[in-house]
């Protein structure tokens, strides 16, 4: 029997080590192979994702090209049935259809009620589609939430009621987009179709809220109101129109006369706040209609002033009557009494209140027959600091620069003259009949041959709309009060004195204006 010879122990050890090494190498190669397979799989997955992205991008451009190359309404509406259509596609499709309708290529009726068009419109709505309030189904609502430039393009293709609705909506949201407002004002203003009284009120209210007094649109509204006013029996709507006209400072004599006639006929059916709004509007636009006395007689009885809601309301009423030169001595005494003033000063927002009290107090002083109370000379009201608006400050800088050229030294001109009347005189000077300047500290100031000149700047906000820069009621009252102080008033409107003009032209304008002023009787 053959026997195996014994192997040395060190040889067996080497064999085991080699065997272990081979096994380890095989395992490493196996793991390496698995890793490579995973990398390859991941690479293929990435390629699939890239293909998907490319596919989506490709679809985006394909849909865009479909819209660009479309020649019929049907071709555009068909994109709504594509699963990958986006909000951008919807906006482009709606805009294209609107442009076609605007140019007369198609009619709005061909697509506005189509379910596919409405689907595109809904895509332009809010993200929360579950909220019924945000599901839009008409073009006018869509305009309120699309981009301003795109919305402006759509305006000309929608109906007048829809345009009014859009304007009302952005007014309620206080969304003052100049591009969109200009498009609305232009298209409503040129529309031959007449608005009803409610639509007129809505348009005026939106313009007032947004501070957008477009002259053409205001003329359109005024004409439409006057044409249907006689057949209207809705005091609340007329009250809204009257209030908006006052806020806009829109001075249209024909409209104001028509509104006054209507209010006189329906005075018994008008609530108190409508008549108060009417009075304030007349004061702000500085207009006195022919039948004004027949309407404001409701404010004649001073015994009823406690019925007008609050102290501020009564102050507004008396201030308006002062502006319109209809306040009597009893009216003045009610608001200048110490008790009334004490109660009024406890209220917040005393700045405007103080200005109106100073106006009324100054007016009372001009009346020789007034024997009632006046403001206490030590009252805190007289310490009120008055400031100019930014546009008036720019005008003031130009005025000072011009006057510094016209007069030889500072003692010939004084600026920011305090009056204690609720406003300041922008600048004053003294001239003789030959336009020679006289120093303000000279004894000649009191001579009858010396003319005290008050320069009163009139900014954009100091004038009314619709009447070629007629001064508003505040400006007119200030001018009358300055006259009562013995000045000749030179009103300097923003249309004549501009920072953009040269100083040479500004000086020439002021000299010519002073010459004309002194030639007046």
Short mmCIF file of C-alpha atoms in Angstrom, two decimals, residues 249-456:
data_model
loop_
_atom_site.label_atom_id
_atom_site.label_comp_id
_atom_site.label_asym_id
_atom_site.label_seq_id
_atom_site.Cartn_x
_atom_site.Cartn_y
_atom_site.Cartn_z
CA UNK A 249 -61.17 117.11 -8.34
CA UNK A 250 -63.00 116.82 -11.64
CA UNK A 251 -64.49 120.21 -12.48
CA UNK A 252 -66.94 119.70 -15.33
CA UNK A 253 -69.60 122.46 -15.15
CA UNK A 254 -72.11 120.55 -17.30
CA UNK A 255 -71.84 117.43 -15.14
CA UNK A 256 -71.99 119.41 -11.87
CA UNK A 257 -75.07 121.34 -13.03
CA UNK A 258 -76.80 118.09 -14.05
CA UNK A 259 -76.01 116.44 -10.72
CA UNK A 260 -77.25 119.51 -8.84
CA UNK A 261 -80.52 119.49 -10.76
CA UNK A 262 -81.01 115.79 -10.01
CA UNK A 263 -80.24 116.25 -6.29
CA UNK A 264 -82.70 119.13 -5.98
CA UNK A 265 -85.47 117.01 -7.53
CA UNK A 266 -84.71 114.01 -5.31
CA UNK A 267 -83.58 115.82 -2.17
CA UNK A 268 -86.25 114.18 -0.01
CA UNK A 269 -85.01 110.72 -0.99
CA UNK A 270 -81.32 111.47 -0.46
CA UNK A 271 -79.63 110.45 2.74
CA UNK A 272 -77.68 113.02 4.70
CA UNK A 273 -74.24 111.70 3.74
CA UNK A 274 -75.02 112.17 0.02
CA UNK A 275 -75.78 115.87 0.52
CA UNK A 276 -72.64 116.27 2.64
CA UNK A 277 -70.56 114.63 -0.11
CA UNK A 278 -72.17 116.98 -2.62
CA UNK A 279 -71.22 120.02 -0.55
CA UNK A 280 -67.63 118.83 -0.06
CA UNK A 281 -67.29 118.10 -3.79
CA UNK A 282 -68.44 121.60 -4.73
CA UNK A 283 -65.91 123.03 -2.26
CA UNK A 284 -63.01 120.91 -3.54
CA UNK A 285 -63.64 121.79 -7.19
CA UNK A 286 -64.55 125.40 -6.33
CA UNK A 287 -67.83 125.39 -8.25
CA UNK A 288 -71.16 127.09 -7.47
CA UNK A 289 -74.05 125.62 -9.49
CA UNK A 290 -77.07 127.79 -10.22
CA UNK A 291 -79.35 126.00 -7.76
CA UNK A 292 -76.80 125.50 -4.97
CA UNK A 293 -78.74 127.60 -2.45
CA UNK A 294 -81.81 125.38 -2.84
CA UNK A 295 -79.75 122.33 -1.81
CA UNK A 296 -77.42 123.64 0.91
CA UNK A 297 -80.34 125.15 2.80
CA UNK A 298 -80.39 121.83 4.71
CA UNK A 299 -77.18 123.01 6.37
CA UNK A 300 -78.47 126.44 7.33
CA UNK A 301 -79.82 125.49 10.74
CA UNK A 302 -76.90 125.39 13.20
CA UNK A 303 -79.15 123.73 15.76
CA UNK A 304 -78.90 120.50 13.79
CA UNK A 305 -75.12 120.18 13.74
CA UNK A 306 -75.18 117.48 16.41
CA UNK A 307 -77.18 115.33 13.98
CA UNK A 308 -74.38 115.22 11.40
CA UNK A 309 -72.56 112.27 12.93
CA UNK A 310 -69.48 113.77 14.55
CA UNK A 311 -67.49 116.95 15.10
CA UNK A 312 -65.23 116.37 12.09
CA UNK A 313 -68.24 116.16 9.79
CA UNK A 314 -69.62 119.47 11.04
CA UNK A 315 -66.18 121.08 10.64
CA UNK A 316 -66.07 119.81 7.02
CA UNK A 317 -69.52 121.28 6.37
CA UNK A 318 -68.61 124.72 7.72
CA UNK A 319 -65.23 124.71 5.95
CA UNK A 320 -66.99 123.87 2.66
CA UNK A 321 -69.46 126.71 3.18
CA UNK A 322 -66.49 129.04 3.83
CA UNK A 323 -64.82 127.96 0.57
CA UNK A 324 -68.09 128.57 -1.29
CA UNK A 325 -68.60 131.88 0.57
CA UNK A 326 -71.91 130.66 1.98
CA UNK A 327 -71.05 130.46 5.69
CA UNK A 328 -72.89 132.93 7.94
CA UNK A 329 -71.80 134.24 11.34
CA UNK A 330 -73.70 131.55 13.25
CA UNK A 331 -71.92 128.83 11.30
CA UNK A 332 -68.53 130.33 12.09
CA UNK A 333 -69.32 130.73 15.78
CA UNK A 334 -70.24 127.04 16.18
CA UNK A 335 -66.79 125.79 15.17
CA UNK A 336 -64.74 128.62 16.72
CA UNK A 337 -66.31 128.25 20.15
CA UNK A 338 -63.83 127.13 22.86
CA UNK A 339 -65.91 124.06 23.76
CA UNK A 340 -66.10 122.84 20.15
CA UNK A 341 -62.35 123.36 19.60
CA UNK A 342 -61.47 121.65 22.89
CA UNK A 343 -63.49 118.57 21.90
CA UNK A 344 -62.09 118.58 18.38
CA UNK A 345 -58.46 118.71 19.53
CA UNK A 346 -58.92 115.50 21.49
CA UNK A 347 -59.43 113.60 18.26
CA UNK A 348 -56.62 112.02 16.26
CA UNK A 349 -55.45 113.46 12.96
CA UNK A 350 -55.35 117.05 14.14
CA UNK A 351 -53.19 118.29 11.25
CA UNK A 352 -55.95 118.66 8.65
CA UNK A 353 -58.37 119.74 11.39
CA UNK A 354 -55.97 122.49 12.46
CA UNK A 355 -55.54 123.76 8.90
CA UNK A 356 -59.31 123.98 8.41
CA UNK A 357 -59.76 125.78 11.73
CA UNK A 358 -57.07 128.30 10.74
CA UNK A 359 -58.83 128.79 7.38
CA UNK A 360 -62.18 129.41 9.10
CA UNK A 361 -60.63 131.68 11.72
CA UNK A 362 -58.94 133.73 9.01
CA UNK A 363 -62.17 133.97 7.04
CA UNK A 364 -64.06 135.13 10.17
CA UNK A 365 -61.55 137.95 10.62
CA UNK A 366 -62.32 139.25 7.14
CA UNK A 367 -65.99 139.73 8.05
CA UNK A 368 -66.50 143.13 9.65
CA UNK A 369 -69.88 142.12 11.06
CA UNK A 370 -68.63 138.97 12.79
CA UNK A 371 -68.68 139.39 16.57
CA UNK A 372 -68.35 135.76 17.58
CA UNK A 373 -65.40 133.86 19.13
CA UNK A 374 -62.01 133.45 17.45
CA UNK A 375 -59.11 131.11 18.10
CA UNK A 376 -57.09 131.93 21.20
CA UNK A 377 -53.91 133.74 20.07
CA UNK A 378 -51.91 131.43 22.36
CA UNK A 379 -53.47 128.27 20.96
CA UNK A 380 -51.19 125.39 19.98
CA UNK A 381 -52.96 125.40 16.61
CA UNK A 382 -50.91 128.42 15.52
CA UNK A 383 -47.70 126.43 16.08
CA UNK A 384 -48.61 123.99 13.33
CA UNK A 385 -45.65 123.38 11.02
CA UNK A 386 -46.67 123.50 7.38
CA UNK A 387 -44.75 121.56 4.73
CA UNK A 388 -44.81 121.53 0.94
CA UNK A 389 -45.32 118.53 -1.25
CA UNK A 390 -42.33 117.28 -3.26
CA UNK A 391 -43.54 118.83 -6.52
CA UNK A 392 -44.11 122.18 -4.82
CA UNK A 393 -40.63 122.05 -3.26
CA UNK A 394 -39.10 121.65 -6.73
CA UNK A 395 -41.08 124.67 -7.91
CA UNK A 396 -39.97 126.61 -4.84
CA UNK A 397 -36.31 126.00 -5.63
CA UNK A 398 -36.81 127.37 -9.14
CA UNK A 399 -38.70 130.40 -7.78
CA UNK A 400 -35.95 131.25 -5.27
CA UNK A 401 -33.25 130.95 -7.96
CA UNK A 402 -35.23 133.25 -10.26
CA UNK A 403 -35.95 135.85 -7.56
CA UNK A 404 -32.29 135.93 -6.53
CA UNK A 405 -31.49 137.13 -10.06
CA UNK A 406 -34.33 139.67 -10.16
CA UNK A 407 -33.63 141.39 -6.84
CA UNK A 408 -30.32 142.91 -5.74
CA UNK A 409 -30.19 141.56 -2.16
CA UNK A 410 -32.02 139.38 0.36
CA UNK A 411 -33.79 142.24 2.13
CA UNK A 412 -35.89 142.81 -1.01
CA UNK A 413 -37.44 139.33 -0.90
CA UNK A 414 -38.77 137.15 1.89
CA UNK A 415 -39.68 133.50 1.48
CA UNK A 416 -41.89 131.14 3.50
CA UNK A 417 -43.96 133.92 5.03
CA UNK A 418 -46.12 132.66 7.90
CA UNK A 419 -49.74 133.79 7.80
CA UNK A 420 -51.51 131.92 10.65
CA UNK A 421 -54.23 131.21 8.08
CA UNK A 422 -53.43 127.54 7.43
CA UNK A 423 -50.87 128.08 4.65
CA UNK A 424 -47.66 129.98 3.93
CA UNK A 425 -46.93 132.63 1.32
CA UNK A 426 -44.16 131.22 -0.85
CA UNK A 427 -42.43 134.58 -1.32
CA UNK A 428 -43.17 138.29 -0.94
CA UNK A 429 -41.65 141.49 -2.26
CA UNK A 430 -42.54 145.18 -2.57
CA UNK A 431 -42.58 147.19 -5.81
CA UNK A 432 -43.48 150.68 -6.84
CA UNK A 433 -45.65 151.41 -9.86
CA UNK A 434 -42.57 151.34 -12.11
CA UNK A 435 -41.59 147.87 -10.95
CA UNK A 436 -38.67 149.15 -8.90
CA UNK A 437 -38.00 146.92 -5.87
CA UNK A 438 -38.35 148.39 -2.38
CA UNK A 439 -36.57 146.90 0.67
CA UNK A 440 -39.03 145.14 2.96
CA UNK A 441 -37.56 146.91 5.99
CA UNK A 442 -38.01 150.34 4.39
CA UNK A 443 -40.46 152.95 5.67
CA UNK A 444 -41.79 153.20 2.11
CA UNK A 445 -43.56 149.86 2.63
CA UNK A 446 -46.55 151.67 4.17
CA UNK A 447 -46.82 154.14 1.30
CA UNK A 448 -50.02 153.91 -0.81
CA UNK A 449 -47.84 153.82 -3.91
CA UNK A 450 -46.09 150.64 -2.75
CA UNK A 451 -47.47 147.31 -3.84
CA UNK A 452 -46.96 144.25 -1.66
CA UNK A 453 -46.66 141.21 -3.90
CA UNK A 454 -47.35 137.65 -2.73
CA UNK A 455 -45.97 134.83 -4.91
CA UNK A 456 -48.24 131.78 -4.58
#
